[in-house]
Short mmCIF file of C-alpha atoms and ligand atoms in Angstrom, two decimals:
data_model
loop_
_atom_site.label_atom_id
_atom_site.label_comp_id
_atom_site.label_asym_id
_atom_site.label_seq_id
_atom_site.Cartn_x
_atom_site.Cartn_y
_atom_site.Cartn_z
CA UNK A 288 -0.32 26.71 34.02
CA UNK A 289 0.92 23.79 32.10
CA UNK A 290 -0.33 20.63 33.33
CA UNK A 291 2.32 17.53 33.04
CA UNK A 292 1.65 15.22 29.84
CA UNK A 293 -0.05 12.92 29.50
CA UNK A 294 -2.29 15.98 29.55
CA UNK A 295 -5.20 13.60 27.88
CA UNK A 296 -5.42 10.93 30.71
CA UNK A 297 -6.53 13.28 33.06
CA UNK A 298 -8.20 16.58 31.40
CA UNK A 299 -11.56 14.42 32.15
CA UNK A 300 -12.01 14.41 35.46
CA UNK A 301 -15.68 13.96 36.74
CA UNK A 302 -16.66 17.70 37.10
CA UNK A 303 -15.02 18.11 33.39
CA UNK A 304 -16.67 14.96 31.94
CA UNK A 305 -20.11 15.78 33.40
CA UNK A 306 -20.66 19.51 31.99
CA UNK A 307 -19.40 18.34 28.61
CA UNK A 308 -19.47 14.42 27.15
CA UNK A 309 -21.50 13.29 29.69
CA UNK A 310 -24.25 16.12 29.49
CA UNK A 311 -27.67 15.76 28.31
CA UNK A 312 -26.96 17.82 25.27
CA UNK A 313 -24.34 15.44 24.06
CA UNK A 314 -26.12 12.37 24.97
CA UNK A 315 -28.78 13.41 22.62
CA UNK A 316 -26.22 14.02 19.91
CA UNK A 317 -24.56 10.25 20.32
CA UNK A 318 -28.31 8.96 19.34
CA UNK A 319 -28.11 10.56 15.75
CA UNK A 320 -24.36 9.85 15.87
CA UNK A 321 -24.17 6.06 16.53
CA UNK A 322 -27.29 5.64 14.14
CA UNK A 323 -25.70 7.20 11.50
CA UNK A 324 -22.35 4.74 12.02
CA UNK A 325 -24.88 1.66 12.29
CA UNK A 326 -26.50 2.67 8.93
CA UNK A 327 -23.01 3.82 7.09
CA UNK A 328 -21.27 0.95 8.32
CA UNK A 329 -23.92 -1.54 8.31
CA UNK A 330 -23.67 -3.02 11.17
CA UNK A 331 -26.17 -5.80 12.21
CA UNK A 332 -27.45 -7.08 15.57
CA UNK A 333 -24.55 -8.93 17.48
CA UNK A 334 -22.14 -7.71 16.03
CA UNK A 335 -19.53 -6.36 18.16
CA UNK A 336 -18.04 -3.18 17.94
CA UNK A 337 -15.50 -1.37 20.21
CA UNK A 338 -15.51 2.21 20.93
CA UNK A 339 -12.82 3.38 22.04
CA UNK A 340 -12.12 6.00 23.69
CA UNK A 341 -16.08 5.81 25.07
CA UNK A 342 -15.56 8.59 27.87
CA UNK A 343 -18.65 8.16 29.53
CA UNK A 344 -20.56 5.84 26.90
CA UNK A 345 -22.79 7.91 25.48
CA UNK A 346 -22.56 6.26 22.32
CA UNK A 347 -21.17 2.71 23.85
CA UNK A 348 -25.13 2.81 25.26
CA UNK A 349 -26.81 3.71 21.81
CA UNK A 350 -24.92 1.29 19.69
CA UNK A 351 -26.20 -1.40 22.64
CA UNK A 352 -29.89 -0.20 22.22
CA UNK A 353 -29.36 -0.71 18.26
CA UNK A 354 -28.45 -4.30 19.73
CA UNK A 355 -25.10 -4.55 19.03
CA UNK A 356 -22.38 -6.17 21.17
CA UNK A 357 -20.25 -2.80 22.52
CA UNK A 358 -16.63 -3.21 24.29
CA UNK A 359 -15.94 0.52 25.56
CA UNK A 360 -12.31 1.64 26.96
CA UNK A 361 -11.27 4.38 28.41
CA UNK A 362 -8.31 5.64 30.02
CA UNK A 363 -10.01 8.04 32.59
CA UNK A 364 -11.81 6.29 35.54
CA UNK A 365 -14.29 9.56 36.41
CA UNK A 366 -15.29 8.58 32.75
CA UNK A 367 -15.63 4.99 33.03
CA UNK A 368 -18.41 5.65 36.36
CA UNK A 369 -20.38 7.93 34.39
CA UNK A 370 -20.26 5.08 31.75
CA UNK A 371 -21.05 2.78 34.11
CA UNK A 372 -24.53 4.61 34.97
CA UNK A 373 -25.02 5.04 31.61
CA UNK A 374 -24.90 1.59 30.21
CA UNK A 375 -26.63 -0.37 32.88
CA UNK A 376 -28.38 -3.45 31.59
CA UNK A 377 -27.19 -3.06 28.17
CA UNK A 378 -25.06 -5.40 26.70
CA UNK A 379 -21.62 -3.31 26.57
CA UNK A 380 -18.20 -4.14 28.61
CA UNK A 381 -16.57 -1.29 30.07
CA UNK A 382 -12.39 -1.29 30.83
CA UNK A 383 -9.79 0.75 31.41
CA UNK A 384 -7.21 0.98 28.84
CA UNK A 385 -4.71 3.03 26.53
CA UNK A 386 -5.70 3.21 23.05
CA UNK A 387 -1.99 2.93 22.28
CA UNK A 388 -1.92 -0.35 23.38
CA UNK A 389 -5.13 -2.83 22.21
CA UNK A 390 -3.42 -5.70 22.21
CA UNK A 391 -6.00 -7.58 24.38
CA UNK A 392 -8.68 -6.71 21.81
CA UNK A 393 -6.56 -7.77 18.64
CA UNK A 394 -8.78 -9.27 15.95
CA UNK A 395 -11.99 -9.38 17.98
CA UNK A 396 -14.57 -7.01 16.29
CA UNK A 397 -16.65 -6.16 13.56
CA UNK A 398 -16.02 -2.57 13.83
CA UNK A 399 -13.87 -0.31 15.99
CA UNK A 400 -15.42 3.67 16.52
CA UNK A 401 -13.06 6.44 17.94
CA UNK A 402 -15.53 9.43 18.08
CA UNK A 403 -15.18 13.15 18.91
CA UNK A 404 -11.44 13.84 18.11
CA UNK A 405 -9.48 11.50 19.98
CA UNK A 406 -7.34 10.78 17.67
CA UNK A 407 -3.58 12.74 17.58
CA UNK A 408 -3.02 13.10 21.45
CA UNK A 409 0.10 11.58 21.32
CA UNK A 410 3.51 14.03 21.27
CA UNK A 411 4.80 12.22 18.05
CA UNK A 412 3.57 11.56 14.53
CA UNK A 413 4.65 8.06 15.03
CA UNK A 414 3.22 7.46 18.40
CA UNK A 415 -0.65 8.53 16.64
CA UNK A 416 -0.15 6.85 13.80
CA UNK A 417 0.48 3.39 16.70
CA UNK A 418 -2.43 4.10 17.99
CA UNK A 419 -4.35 4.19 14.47
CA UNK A 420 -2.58 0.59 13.39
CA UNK A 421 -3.84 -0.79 17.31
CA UNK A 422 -7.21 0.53 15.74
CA UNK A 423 -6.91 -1.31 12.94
CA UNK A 424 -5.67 -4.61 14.78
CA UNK A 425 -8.72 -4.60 16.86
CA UNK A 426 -11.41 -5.44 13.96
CA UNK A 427 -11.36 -9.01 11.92
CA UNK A 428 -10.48 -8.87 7.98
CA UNK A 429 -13.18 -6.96 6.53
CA UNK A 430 -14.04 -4.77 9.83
CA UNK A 431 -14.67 -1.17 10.03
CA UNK A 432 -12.82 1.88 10.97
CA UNK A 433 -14.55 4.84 11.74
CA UNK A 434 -12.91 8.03 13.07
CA UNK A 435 -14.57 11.41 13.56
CA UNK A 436 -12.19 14.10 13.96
CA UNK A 437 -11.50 18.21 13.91
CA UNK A 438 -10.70 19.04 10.48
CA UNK A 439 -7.82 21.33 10.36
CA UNK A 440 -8.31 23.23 7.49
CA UNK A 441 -11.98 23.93 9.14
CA UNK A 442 -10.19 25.29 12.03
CA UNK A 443 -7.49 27.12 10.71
CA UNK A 444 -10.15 29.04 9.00
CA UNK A 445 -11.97 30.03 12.24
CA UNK A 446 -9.07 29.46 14.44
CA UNK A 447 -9.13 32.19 17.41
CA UNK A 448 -5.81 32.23 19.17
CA UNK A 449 -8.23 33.60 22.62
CA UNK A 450 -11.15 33.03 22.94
CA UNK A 451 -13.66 33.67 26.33
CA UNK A 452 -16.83 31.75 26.41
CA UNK A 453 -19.63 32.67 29.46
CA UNK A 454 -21.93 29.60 29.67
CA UNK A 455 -24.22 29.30 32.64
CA UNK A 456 -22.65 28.75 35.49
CA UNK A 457 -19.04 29.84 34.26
CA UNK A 458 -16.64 31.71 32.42
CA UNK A 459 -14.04 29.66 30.57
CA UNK A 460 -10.91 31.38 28.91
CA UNK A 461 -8.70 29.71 26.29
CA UNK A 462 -5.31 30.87 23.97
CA UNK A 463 -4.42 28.89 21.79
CA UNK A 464 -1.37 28.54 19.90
CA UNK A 465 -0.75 26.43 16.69
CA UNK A 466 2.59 25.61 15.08
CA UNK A 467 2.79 24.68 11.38
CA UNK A 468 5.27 23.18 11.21
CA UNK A 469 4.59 20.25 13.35
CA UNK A 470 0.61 20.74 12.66
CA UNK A 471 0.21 20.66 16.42
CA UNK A 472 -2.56 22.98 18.04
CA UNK A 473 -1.88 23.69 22.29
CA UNK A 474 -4.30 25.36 24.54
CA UNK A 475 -4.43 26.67 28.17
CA UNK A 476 -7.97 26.77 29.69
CA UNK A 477 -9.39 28.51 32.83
CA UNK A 478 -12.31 27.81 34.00
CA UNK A 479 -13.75 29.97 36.77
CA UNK A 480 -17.15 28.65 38.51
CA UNK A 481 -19.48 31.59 38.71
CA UNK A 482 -20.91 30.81 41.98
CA UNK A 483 -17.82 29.68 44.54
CA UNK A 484 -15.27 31.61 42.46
CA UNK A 485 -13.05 28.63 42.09
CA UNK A 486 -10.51 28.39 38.78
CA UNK A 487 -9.45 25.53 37.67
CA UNK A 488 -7.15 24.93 34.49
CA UNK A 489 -6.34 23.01 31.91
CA UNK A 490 -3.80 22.02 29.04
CA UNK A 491 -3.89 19.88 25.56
CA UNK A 492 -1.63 19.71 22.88
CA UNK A 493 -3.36 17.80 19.64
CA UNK A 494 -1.70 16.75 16.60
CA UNK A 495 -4.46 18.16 13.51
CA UNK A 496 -5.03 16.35 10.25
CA UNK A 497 -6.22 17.85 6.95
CA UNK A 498 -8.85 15.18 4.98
CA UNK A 499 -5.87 14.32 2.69
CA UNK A 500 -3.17 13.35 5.67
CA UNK A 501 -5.61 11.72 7.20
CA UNK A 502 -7.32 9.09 4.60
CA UNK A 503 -3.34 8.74 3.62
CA UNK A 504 -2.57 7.81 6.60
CA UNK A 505 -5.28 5.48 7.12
CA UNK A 506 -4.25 3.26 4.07
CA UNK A 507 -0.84 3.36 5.21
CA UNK A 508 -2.37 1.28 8.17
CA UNK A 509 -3.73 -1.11 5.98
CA UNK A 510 -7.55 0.42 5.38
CA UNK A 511 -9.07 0.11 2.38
CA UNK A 512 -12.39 1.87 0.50
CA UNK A 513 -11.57 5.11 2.76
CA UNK A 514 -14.69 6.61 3.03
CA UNK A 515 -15.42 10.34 3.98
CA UNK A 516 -18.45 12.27 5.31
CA UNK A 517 -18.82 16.03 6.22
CA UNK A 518 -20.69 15.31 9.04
CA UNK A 519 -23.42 12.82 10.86
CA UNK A 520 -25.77 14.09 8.36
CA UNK A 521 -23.81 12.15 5.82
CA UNK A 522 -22.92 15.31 3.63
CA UNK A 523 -20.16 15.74 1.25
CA UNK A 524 -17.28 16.90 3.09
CA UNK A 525 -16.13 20.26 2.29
CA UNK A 526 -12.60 21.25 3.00
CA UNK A 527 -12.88 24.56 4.54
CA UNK A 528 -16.80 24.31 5.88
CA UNK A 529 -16.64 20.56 7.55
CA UNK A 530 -15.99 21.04 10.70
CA UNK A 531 -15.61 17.20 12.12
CA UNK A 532 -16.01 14.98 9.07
CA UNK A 533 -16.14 11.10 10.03
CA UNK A 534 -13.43 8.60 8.03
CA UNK A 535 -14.25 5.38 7.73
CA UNK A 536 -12.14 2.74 6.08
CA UNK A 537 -12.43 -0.99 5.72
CA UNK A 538 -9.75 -3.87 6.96
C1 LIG B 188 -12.98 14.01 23.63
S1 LIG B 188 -13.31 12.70 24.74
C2 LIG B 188 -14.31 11.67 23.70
C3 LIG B 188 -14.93 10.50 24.39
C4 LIG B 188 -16.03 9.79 23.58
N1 LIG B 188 -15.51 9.19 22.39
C5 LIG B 188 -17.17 10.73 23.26
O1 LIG B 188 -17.41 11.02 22.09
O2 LIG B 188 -17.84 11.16 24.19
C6 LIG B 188 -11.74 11.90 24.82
C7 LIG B 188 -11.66 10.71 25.74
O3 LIG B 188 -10.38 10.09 25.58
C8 LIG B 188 -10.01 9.52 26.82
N2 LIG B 188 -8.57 9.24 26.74
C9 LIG B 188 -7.57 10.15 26.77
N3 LIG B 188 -6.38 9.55 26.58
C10 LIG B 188 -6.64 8.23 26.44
C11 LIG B 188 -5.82 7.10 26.21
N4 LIG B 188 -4.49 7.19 26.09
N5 LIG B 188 -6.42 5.89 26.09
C12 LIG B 188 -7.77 5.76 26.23
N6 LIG B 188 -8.58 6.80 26.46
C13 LIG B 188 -8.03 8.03 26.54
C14 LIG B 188 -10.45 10.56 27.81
O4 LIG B 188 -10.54 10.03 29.10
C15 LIG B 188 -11.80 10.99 27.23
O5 LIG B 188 -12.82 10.21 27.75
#
């Protein structure tokens, strides 16, 4: 079942968001993650940093406990409660918003973090590469850019076109189907719960970047000093082994 587009304004939903970014196993990964950014992009207490998309904050609330100003937006409301919870009595703003339109945050921080590959869920080359240059417009000269992403030539490497994963509770089912010549990877998910037998499904479409495409395309929109690391560890990346490297470049 193909779900209408915008398939990424929706695919969280709070039973969605719950068993995967909002989980305790990835809120204990967004500790080392948002320490790692502090250190690499040395940020300092009170600075301000957006993060954007946050989902459901998990590293909005870190980069708050490393006192830091945070600013997180998300499209996806079931997200923004969980965030909600998350971040209570921490300094961090939570809105809704697109990322392809920042306009209300133009100029603003010290550094701007798009984590976990949410970057490329637009249908067009030049509709992602908007929504890297409202990245970019959101930090003051000299602010930070720090994107962590699905490497594609990682994934074309492993890529499985089905693949069937049985993780307590349920059974998920995914094909996936990946066209070169746009660079464009789709996938239909079911997800059955083990216990009441209910399916549900779900569809994205994501535009993938190679290390190269992507640290040219992020001086195109005006970054400098393009940094890349393989991973939060901060090891070199390696083309066909890193699996989500982080870029960072500076306004
Ligand atoms: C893969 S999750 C990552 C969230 C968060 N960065 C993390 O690491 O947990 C992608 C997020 O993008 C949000 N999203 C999807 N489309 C969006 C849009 N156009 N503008 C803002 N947020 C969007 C979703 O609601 C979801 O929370």
């Amino acid at each position: 079942v193909k779900l209408a587009e915008p398939w990424h304004e929706t695919m969280y939903d709070l039973d969605f968001a719950r068993t995967t970014i909002g989980s305790q196993r990835f809120r204990d990964l967004a500790k080392k993650e948002a320490a790692f950014l502090v250190s690499v992009l040395g940020l300092t207490p009170g600075d301000h940093v957006l993060d954007v998309p946050c989902g459901t904050g998990r590293h909005s609330a870190v980069l708050a406990k490393h006192r830091l100003k945070v600013t997180g937006i998300d499209i996806n409301l079931s997200c923004l409660k969980l965030a909600k919870s998350a971040c209570r009595g921490l300094d961090v703003t939570l809105r809704k918003g697109d990322m392809s339109d920042l306009s209300s945050c133009r100029g603003k921080f010290d550094a701007v973090v798009n984590l976990f590959t949410s970057f490329g869920y637009f249908s067009t080359d030049e509709k992602n590469e908007r929504v890297l240059r409202e990245l970019v417009a959101t930090v003051k000269p000299g602010g930070q850019v720090a994107i962590h992403l699905i490497n594609r030539d990682w994934l074309l490497r492993v890529f499985r076109p089905v693949d069937w994963s049985d993780q307590t509770g349920r059974f998920t089912l995914e094909a996936r189907k990946y066209d070169p010549k746009t660079f464009y990877n789709e996938a239909q998910r079911i997800t059955i719960d083990r216990r009441s037998g209910n399916a549900k499904t779900n569809y994205h479409r994501i535009r993938l970047y190679s290390k190269a495409e992507m640290v040219a395309l992020m001086k195109r929109c005006g970054l400098k000093k393009v940094r890349v690391f393989g991973d939060f560890e901060g090891s070199e990346f390696k083309k066909y082994e890193s699996s989500h490297p982080i870029y960072l470049g500076q306004k």
